[in-house]
mmCIF file of C-alpha atoms and ligand atoms in Angstrom:
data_model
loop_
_atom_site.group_PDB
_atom_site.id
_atom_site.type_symbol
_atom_site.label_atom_id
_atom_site.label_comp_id
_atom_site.label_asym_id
_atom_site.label_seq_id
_atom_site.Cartn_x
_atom_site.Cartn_y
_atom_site.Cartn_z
ATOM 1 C CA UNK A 1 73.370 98.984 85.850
ATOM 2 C CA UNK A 2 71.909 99.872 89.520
ATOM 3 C CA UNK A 3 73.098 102.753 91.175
ATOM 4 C CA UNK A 4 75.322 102.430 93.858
ATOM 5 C CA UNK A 5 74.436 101.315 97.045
ATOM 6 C CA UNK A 6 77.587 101.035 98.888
ATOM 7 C CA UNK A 7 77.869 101.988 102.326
ATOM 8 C CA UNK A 8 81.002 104.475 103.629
ATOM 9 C CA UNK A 9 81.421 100.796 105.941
ATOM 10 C CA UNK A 10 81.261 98.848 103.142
ATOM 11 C CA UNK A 11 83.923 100.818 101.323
ATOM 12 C CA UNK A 12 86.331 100.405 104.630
ATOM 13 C CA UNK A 13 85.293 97.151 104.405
ATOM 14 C CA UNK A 14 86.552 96.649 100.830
ATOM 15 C CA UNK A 15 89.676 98.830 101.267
ATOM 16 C CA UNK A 16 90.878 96.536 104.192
ATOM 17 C CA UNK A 17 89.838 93.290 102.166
ATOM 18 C CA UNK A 18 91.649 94.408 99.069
ATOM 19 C CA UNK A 19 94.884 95.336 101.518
ATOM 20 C CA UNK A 20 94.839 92.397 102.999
ATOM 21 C CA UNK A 21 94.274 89.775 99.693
ATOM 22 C CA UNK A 22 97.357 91.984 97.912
ATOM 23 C CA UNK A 23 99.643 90.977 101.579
ATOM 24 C CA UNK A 24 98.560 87.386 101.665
ATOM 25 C CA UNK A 25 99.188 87.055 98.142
ATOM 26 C CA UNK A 26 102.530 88.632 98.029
ATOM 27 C CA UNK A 27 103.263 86.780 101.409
ATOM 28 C CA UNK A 28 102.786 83.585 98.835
ATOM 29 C CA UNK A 29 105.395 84.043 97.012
ATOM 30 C CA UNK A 30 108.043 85.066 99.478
ATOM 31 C CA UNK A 31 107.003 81.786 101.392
ATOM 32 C CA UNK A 32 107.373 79.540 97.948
ATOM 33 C CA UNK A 33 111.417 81.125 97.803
ATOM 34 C CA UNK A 34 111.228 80.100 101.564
ATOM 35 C CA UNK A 35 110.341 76.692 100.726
ATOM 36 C CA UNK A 36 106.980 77.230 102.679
ATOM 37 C CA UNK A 37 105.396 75.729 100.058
ATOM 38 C CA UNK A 38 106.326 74.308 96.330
ATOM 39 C CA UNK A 39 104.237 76.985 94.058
ATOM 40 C CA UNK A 40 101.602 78.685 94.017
ATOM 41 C CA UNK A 41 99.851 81.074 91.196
ATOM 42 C CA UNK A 42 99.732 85.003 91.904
ATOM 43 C CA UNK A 43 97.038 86.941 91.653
ATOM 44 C CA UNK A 44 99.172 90.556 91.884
ATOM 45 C CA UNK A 45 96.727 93.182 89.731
ATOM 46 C CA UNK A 46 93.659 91.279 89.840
ATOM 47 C CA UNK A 47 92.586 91.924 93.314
ATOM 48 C CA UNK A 48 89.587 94.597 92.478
ATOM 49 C CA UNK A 49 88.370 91.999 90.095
ATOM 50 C CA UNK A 50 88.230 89.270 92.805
ATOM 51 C CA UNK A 51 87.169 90.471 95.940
ATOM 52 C CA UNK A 52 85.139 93.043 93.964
ATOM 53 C CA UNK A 53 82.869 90.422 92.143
ATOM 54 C CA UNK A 54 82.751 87.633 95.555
ATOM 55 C CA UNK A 55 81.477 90.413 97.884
ATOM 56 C CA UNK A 56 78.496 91.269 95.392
ATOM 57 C CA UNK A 57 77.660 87.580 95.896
ATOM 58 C CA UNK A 58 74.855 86.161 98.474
ATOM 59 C CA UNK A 59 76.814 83.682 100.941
ATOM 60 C CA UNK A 60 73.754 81.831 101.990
ATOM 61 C CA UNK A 61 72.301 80.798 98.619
ATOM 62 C CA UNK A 62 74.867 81.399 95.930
ATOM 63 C CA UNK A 63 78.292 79.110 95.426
ATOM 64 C CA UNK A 64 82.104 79.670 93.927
ATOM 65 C CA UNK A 65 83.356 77.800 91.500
ATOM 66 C CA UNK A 66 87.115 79.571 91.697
ATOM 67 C CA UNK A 67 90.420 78.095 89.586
ATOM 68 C CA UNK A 68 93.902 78.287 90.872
ATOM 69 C CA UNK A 69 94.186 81.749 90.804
ATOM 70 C CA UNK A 70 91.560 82.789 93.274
ATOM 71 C CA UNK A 71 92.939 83.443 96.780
ATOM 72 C CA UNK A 72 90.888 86.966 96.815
ATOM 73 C CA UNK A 73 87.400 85.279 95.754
ATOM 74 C CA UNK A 74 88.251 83.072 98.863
ATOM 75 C CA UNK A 75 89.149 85.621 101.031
ATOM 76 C CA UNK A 76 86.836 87.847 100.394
ATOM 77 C CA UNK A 77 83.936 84.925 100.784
ATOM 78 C CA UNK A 78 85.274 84.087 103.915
ATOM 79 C CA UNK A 79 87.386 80.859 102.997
ATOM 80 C CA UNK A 80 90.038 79.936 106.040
ATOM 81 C CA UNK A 81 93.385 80.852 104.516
ATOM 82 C CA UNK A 82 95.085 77.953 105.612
ATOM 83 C CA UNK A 83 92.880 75.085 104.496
ATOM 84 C CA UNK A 84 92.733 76.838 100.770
ATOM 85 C CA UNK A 85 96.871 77.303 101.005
ATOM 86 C CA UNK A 86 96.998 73.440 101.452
ATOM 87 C CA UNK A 87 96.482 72.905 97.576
ATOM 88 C CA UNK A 88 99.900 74.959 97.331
ATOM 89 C CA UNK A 89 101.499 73.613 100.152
ATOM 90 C CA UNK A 90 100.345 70.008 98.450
ATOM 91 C CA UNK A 91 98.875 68.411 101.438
ATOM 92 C CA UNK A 92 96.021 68.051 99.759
ATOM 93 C CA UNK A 93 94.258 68.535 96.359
ATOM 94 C CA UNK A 94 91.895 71.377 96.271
ATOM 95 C CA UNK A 95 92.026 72.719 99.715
ATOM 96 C CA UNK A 96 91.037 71.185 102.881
ATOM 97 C CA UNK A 97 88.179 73.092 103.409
ATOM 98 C CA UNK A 98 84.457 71.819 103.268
ATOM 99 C CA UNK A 99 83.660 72.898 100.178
ATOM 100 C CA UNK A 100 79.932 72.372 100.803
ATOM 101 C CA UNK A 101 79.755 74.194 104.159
ATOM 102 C CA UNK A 102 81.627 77.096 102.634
ATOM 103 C CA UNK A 103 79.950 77.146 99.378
ATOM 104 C CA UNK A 104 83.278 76.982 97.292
ATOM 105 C CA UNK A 105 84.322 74.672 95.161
ATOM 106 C CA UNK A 106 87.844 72.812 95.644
ATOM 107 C CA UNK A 107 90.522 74.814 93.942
ATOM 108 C CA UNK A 108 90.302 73.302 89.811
ATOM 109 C CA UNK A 109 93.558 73.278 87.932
ATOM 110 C CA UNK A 110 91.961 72.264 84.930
ATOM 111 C CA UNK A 111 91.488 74.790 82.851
ATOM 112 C CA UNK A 112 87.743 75.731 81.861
ATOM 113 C CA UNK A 113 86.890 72.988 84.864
ATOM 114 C CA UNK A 114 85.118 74.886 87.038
ATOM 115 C CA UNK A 115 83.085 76.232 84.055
ATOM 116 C CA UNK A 116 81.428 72.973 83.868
ATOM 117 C CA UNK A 117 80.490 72.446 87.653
ATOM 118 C CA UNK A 118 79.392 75.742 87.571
ATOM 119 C CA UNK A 119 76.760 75.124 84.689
ATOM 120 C CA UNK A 120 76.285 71.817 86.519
ATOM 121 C CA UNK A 121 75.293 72.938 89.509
ATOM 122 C CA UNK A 122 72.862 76.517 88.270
ATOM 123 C CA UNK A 123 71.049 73.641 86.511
ATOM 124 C CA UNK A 124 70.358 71.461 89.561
ATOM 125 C CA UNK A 125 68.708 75.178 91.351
ATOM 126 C CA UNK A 126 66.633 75.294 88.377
ATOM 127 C CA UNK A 127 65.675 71.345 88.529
ATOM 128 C CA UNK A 128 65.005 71.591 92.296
ATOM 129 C CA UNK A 129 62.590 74.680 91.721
ATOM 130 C CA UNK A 130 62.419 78.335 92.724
ATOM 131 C CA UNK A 131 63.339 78.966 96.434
ATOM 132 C CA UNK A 132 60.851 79.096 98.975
ATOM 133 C CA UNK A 133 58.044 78.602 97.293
ATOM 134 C CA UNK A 134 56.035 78.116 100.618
ATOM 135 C CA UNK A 135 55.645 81.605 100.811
ATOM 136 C CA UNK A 136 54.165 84.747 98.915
ATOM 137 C CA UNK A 137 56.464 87.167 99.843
ATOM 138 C CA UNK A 138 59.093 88.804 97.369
ATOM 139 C CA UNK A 139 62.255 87.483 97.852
ATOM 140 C CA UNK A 140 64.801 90.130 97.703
ATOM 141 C CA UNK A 141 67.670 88.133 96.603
ATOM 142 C CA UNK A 142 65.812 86.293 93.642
ATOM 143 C CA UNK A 143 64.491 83.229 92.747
ATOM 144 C CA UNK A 144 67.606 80.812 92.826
ATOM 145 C CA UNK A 145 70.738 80.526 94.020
ATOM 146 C CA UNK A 146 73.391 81.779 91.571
ATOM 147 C CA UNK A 147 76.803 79.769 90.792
ATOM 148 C CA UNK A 148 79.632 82.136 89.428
ATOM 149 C CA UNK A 149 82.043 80.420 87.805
ATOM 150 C CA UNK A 150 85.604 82.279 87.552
ATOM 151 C CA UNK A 151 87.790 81.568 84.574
ATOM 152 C CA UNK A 152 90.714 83.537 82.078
ATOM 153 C CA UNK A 153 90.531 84.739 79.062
ATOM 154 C CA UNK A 154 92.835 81.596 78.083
ATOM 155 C CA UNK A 155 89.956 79.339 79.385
ATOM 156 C CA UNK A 156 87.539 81.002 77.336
ATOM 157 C CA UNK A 157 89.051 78.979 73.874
ATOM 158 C CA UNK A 158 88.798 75.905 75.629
ATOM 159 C CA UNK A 159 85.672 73.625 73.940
ATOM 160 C CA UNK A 160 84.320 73.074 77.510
ATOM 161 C CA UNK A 161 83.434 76.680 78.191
ATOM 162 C CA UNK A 162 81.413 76.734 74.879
ATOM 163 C CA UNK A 163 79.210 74.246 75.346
ATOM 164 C CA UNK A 164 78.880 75.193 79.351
ATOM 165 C CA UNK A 165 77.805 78.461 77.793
ATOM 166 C CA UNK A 166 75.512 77.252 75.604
ATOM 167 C CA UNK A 167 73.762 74.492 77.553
ATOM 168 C CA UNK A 168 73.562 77.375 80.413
ATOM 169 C CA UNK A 169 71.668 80.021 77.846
ATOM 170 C CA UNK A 170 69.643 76.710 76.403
ATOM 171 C CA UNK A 171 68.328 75.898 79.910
ATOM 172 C CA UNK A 172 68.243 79.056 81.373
ATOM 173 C CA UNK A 173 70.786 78.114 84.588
ATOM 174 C CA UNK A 174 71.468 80.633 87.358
ATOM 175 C CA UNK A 175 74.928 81.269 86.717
ATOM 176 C CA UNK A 176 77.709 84.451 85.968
ATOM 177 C CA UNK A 177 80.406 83.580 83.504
ATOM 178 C CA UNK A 178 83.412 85.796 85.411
ATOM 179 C CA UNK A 179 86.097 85.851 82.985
ATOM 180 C CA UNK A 180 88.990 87.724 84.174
ATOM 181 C CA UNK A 181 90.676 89.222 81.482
ATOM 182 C CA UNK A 182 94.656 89.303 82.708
ATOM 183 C CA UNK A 183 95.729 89.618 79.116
ATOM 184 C CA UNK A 184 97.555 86.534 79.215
ATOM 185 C CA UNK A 185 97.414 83.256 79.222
ATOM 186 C CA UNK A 186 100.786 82.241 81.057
ATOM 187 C CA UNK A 187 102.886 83.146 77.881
ATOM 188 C CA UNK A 188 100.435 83.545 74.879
ATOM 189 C CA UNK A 189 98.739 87.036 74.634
ATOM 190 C CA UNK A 190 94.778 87.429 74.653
ATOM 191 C CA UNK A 191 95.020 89.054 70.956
ATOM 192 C CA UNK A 192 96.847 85.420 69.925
ATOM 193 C CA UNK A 193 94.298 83.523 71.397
ATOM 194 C CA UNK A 194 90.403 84.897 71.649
ATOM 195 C CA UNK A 195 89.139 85.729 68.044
ATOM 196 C CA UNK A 196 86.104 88.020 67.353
ATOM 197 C CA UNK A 197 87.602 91.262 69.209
ATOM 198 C CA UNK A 198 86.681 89.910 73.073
ATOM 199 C CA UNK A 199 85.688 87.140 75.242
ATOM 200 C CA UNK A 200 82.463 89.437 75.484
ATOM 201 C CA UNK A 201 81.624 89.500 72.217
ATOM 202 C CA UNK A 202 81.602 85.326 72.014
ATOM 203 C CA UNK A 203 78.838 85.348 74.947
ATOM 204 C CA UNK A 204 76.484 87.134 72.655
ATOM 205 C CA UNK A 205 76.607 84.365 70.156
ATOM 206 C CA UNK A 206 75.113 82.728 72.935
ATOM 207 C CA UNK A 207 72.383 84.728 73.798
ATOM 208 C CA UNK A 208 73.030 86.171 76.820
ATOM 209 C CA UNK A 209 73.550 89.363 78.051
ATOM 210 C CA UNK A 210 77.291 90.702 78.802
ATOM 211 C CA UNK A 211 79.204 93.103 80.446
ATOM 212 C CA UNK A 212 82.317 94.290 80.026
ATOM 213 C CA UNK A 213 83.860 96.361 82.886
ATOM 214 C CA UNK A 214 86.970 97.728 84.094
ATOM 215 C CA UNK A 215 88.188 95.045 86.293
ATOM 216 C CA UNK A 216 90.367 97.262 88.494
ATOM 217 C CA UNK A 217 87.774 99.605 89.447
ATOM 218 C CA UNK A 218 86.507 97.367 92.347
ATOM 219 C CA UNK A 219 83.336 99.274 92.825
ATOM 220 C CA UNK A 220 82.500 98.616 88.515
ATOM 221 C CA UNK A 221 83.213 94.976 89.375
ATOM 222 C CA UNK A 222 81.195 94.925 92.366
ATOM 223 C CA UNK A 223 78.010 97.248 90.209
ATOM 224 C CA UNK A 224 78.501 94.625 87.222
ATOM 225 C CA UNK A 225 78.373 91.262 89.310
ATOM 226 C CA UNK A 226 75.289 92.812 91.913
ATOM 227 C CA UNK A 227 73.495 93.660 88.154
ATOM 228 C CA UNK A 228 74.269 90.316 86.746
ATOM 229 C CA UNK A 229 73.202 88.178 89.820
ATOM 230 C CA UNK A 230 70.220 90.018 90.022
ATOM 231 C CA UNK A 231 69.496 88.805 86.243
ATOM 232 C CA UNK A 232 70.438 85.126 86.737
ATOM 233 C CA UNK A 233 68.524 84.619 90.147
ATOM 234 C CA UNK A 234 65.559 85.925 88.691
ATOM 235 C CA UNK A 235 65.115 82.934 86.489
ATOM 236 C CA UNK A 236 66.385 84.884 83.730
ATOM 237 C CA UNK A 237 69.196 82.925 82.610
ATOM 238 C CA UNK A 238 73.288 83.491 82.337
ATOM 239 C CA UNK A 239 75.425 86.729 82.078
ATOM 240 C CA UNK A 240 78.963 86.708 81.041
ATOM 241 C CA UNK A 241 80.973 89.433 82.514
ATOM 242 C CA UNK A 242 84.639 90.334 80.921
ATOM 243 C CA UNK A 243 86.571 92.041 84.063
ATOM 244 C CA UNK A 244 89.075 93.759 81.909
ATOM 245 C CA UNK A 245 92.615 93.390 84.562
ATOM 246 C CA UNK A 246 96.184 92.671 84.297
ATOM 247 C CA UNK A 247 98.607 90.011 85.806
ATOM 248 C CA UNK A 248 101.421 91.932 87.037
ATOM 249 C CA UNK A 249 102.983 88.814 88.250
ATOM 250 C CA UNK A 250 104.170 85.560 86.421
ATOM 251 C CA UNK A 251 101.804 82.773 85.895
ATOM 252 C CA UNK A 252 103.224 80.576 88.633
ATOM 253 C CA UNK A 253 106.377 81.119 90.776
ATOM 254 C CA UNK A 254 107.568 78.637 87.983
ATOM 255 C CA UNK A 255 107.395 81.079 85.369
ATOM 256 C CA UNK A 256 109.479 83.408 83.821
ATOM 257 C CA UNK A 257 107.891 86.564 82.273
ATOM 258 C CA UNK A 258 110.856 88.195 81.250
ATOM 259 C CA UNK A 259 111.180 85.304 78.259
ATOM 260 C CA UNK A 260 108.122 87.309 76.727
ATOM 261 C CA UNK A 261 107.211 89.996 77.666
ATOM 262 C CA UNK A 262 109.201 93.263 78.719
ATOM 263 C CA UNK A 263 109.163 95.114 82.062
ATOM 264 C CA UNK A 264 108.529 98.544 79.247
ATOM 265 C CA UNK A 265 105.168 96.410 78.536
ATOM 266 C CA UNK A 266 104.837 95.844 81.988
ATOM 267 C CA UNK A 267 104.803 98.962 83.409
ATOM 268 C CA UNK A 268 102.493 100.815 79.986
ATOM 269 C CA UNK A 269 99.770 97.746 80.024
ATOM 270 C CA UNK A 270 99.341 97.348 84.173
ATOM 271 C CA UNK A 271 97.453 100.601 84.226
ATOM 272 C CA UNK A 272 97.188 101.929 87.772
ATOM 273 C CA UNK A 273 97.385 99.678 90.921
ATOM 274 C CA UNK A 274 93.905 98.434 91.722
ATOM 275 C CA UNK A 275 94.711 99.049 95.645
ATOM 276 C CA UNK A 276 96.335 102.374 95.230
ATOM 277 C CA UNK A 277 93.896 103.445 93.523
ATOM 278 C CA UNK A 278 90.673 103.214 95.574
ATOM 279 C CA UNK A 279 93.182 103.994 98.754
ATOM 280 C CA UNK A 280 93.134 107.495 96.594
ATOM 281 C CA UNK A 281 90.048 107.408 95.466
ATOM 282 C CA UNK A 282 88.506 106.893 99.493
ATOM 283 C CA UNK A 283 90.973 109.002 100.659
ATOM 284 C CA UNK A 284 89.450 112.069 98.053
ATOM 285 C CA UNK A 285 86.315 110.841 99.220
ATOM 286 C CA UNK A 286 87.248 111.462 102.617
ATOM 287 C CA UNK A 287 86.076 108.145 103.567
ATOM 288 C CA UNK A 288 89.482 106.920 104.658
ATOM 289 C CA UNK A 289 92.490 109.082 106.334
ATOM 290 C CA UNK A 290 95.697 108.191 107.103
ATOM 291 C CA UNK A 291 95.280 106.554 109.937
ATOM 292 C CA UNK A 292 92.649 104.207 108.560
ATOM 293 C CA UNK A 293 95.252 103.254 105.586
ATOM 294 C CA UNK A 294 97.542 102.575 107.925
ATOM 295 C CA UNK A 295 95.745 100.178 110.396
ATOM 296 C CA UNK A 296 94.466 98.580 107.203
ATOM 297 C CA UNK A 297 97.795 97.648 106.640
ATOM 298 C CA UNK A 298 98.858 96.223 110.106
ATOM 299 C CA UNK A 299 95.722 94.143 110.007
ATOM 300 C CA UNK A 300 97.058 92.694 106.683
ATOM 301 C CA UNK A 301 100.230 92.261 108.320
ATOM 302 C CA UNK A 302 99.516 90.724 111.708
ATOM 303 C CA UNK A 303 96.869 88.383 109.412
ATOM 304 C CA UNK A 304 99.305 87.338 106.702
ATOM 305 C CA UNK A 305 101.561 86.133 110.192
ATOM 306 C CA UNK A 306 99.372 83.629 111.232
ATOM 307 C CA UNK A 307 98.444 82.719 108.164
ATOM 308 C CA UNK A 308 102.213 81.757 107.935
ATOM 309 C CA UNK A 309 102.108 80.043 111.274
ATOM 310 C CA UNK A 310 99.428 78.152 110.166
ATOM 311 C CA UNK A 311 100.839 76.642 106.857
ATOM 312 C CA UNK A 312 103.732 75.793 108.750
ATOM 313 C CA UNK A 313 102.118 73.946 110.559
ATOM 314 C CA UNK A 314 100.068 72.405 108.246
ATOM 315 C CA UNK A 315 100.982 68.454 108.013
ATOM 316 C CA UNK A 316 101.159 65.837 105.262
ATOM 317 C CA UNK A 317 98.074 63.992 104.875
ATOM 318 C CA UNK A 318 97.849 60.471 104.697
ATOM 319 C CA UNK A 319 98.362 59.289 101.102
ATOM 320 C CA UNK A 320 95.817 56.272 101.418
ATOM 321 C CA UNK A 321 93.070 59.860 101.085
ATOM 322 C CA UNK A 322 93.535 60.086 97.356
ATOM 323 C CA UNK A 323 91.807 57.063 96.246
ATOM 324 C CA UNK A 324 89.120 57.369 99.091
ATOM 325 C CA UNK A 325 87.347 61.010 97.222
ATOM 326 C CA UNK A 326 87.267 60.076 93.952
ATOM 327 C CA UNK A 327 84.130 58.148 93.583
ATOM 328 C CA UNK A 328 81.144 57.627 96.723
ATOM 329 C CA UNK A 329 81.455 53.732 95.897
ATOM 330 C CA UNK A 330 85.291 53.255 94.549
ATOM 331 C CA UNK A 331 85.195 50.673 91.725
ATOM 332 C CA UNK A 332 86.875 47.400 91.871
ATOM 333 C CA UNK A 333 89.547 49.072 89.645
ATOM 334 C CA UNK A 334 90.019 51.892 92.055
ATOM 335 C CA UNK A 335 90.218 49.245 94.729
ATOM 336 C CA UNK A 336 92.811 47.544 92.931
ATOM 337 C CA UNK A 337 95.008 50.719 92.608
ATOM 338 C CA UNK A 338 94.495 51.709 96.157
ATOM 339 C CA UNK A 339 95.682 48.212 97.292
ATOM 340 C CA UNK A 340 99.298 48.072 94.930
ATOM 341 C CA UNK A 341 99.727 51.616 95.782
ATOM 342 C CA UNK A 342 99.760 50.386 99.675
ATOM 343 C CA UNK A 343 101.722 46.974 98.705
ATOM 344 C CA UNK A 344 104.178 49.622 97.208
ATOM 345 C CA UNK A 345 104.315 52.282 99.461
ATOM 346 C CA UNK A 346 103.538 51.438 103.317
ATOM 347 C CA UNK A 347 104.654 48.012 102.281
ATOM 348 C CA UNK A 348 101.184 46.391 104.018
HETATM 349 C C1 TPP B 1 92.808 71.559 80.261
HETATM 350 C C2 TPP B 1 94.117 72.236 80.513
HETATM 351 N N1 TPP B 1 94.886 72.605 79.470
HETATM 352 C C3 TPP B 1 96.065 73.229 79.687
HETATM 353 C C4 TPP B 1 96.498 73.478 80.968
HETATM 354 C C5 TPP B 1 97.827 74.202 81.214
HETATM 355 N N2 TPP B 1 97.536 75.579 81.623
HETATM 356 C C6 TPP B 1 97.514 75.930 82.922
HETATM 357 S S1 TPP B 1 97.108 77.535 83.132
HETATM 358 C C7 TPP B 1 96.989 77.798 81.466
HETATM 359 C C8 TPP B 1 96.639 79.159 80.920
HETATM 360 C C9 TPP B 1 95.303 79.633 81.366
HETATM 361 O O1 TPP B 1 95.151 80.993 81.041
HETATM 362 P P1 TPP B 1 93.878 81.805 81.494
HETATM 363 O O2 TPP B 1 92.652 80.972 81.323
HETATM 364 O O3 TPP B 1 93.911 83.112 80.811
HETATM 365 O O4 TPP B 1 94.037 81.969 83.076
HETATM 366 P P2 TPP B 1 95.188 82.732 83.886
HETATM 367 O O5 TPP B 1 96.261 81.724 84.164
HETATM 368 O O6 TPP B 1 95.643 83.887 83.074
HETATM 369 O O7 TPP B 1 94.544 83.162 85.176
HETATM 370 C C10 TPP B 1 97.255 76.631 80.770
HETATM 371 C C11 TPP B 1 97.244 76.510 79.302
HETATM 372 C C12 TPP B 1 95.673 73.059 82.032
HETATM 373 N N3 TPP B 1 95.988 73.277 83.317
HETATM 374 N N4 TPP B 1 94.463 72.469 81.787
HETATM 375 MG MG1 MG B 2 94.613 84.956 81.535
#
């Protein structure tokens, strides 16, 4: 792995990011008992992990392919906060954000999903050729563009992730495999569900290389994804990378943990607090002081307000849009649907 290159700036930068992901996402929950918005799926524990692996990403060439659980990738790519709360609000699926101009993928509840776009779209770099080709120079961030496709250790089982993983060490695509290991998969423990010892250890059946890192050790994360993106955009094919973290929350504000698992387990698995501890770890440093920490937090604060304000405001949208995205040229069946589905329910 490369040494280090991180900036005393770009560790503020991370600290405040990290601060402010933890507020937004706790913020989520409070406004979900508010009845701000009908669910949503905490991230609590895996914040490192996220904004960790997005910032070691390049914004101009590379693209997100997130699942539900990914409101620090966003953030820390630079996602508005609003658009990508209207998938839990349920004005819309996937987030109202462009996903093109932002290069991230609408928000995929299906799980192993993104996996597949992912692969699908590290192919199409290779297909269209190496980037700028018109010129001589070395480029310093690599041949292609490199899709990083997030997913859970529950995801990993899935049949879909197997042959992504596969076709993508076959053809060579431009893409990280960023499994977040949370241990669970909403109730089911990773040891019930991922045979051979790790998710890891499956990738190398594949052929590609893997790393395994300690996802709440944001600097690790961001050392392991800078590593593997240099690897794929080089032409050299996939990495896999197993961010060993913990969900400290439930699932969803739907679920219950305490059915099965115990607050005991709870507290001995979590390990430390991914924020707290590079807060300490700067702070040792003497990178950050008091005073920093405590701005860090007002800026979370004042930005998780108008985040607030803004999914308030957020309106329905119409419901003639969901048959209007799901193919460029709807089918006659589609057209069908669309046309009951109006009979029905604006009664035109
Ligand atoms: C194809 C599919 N099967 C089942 C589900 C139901 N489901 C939603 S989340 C989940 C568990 C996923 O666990 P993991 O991949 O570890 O991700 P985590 O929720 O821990 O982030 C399941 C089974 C689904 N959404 N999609
Ligand atoms: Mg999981």
């Amino acid at each position: 792995m490369p040494a280090l290159a991180l900036s005393s700036e770009q560790q503020r930068e991370l600290y405040q990011l990290l601060e402010t992901v933890r507020h937004l996402d706790l913020s989520a929950i409070a406004w979900q008992r508010q009845g701000i918005i009908p669910g949503y799926a905490p991230e609590r524990g895996q914040e490192a992990a996220q904004v960790g692996s997005a910032y070691a990403m390049n914004r101009e060439l590379d693209f997100i392919f997130p699942t539900y659980r990914e409101l620090g990738v966003a953030r820390a790519w630079g996602v508005d906060m609003v658009a990508y709360m209207s998938t839990h609000k349920a004005s819309w699926h996937g987030g109202l954000y462009d996903p093109v101009a932002s290069r991230f993928a609408p928000i995929q509840a299906v799980v192993g999903g993104s996996v597949l776009h992912a692969v699908g779209w590290a192919h199409g770099q290779t297909l269209n050729g190496p980037l700028n080709t018109s010129t001589d120079e070395p480029q310093p961030s690599g041949k292609y563009g490199v899709a990083i496709s997030y997913f859970g250790d529950g995801a990993s089982s899935q049949g879909d992730v197997h042959e992504a993983m596969n076709f993508a060490s076959v053809f060579k695509a431009p893409v990280i495999f960023f499994v977040q290991n949370n241990g669970w998969a909403i109730s089911v423990p990773t040891d019930r569900q991922v045979a051979g010892g790790s998710v890891a250890a499956r990738a190398a059946g594949y052929g590609m290389p893997t790393i395994q890192v300690d996802g709440n050790d944001i600097e690790a994360v961001y050392a392991a994804t800078s590593a593997a993106r240099t690897h794929a955009a080089s032409g050299q094919g996939p990495v896999l990378i197993e961010a060993m973290t913990y969900r400290r929350g439930p699932h969803s504000t739907s679920d219950d943990p305490g059915r099965y698992r115990s607050l005991d387990e709870e507290r001995s698995e979590a390990g430390q607090d991914p924020v707290d501890r590079y807060a300490e770890k700067l702070q040792a440093a003497g990178v950050v002081d008091q005073t920093f920490l405590a701005n860090a937090l007002s800026n979370a604060q004042d930005e998780e307000e108008q985040v607030r304000a803004g999914v308030i405001a957020l309106g329905s949208r119409p419901g003639q849009e969901m048959f209007d995205f799901v193919y460029a040229e709807p089918t006659a069946e589609l057209k069908a649907q669309a046309a009951s589905w109006r009979e029905e329910s604006e009664h035109v």
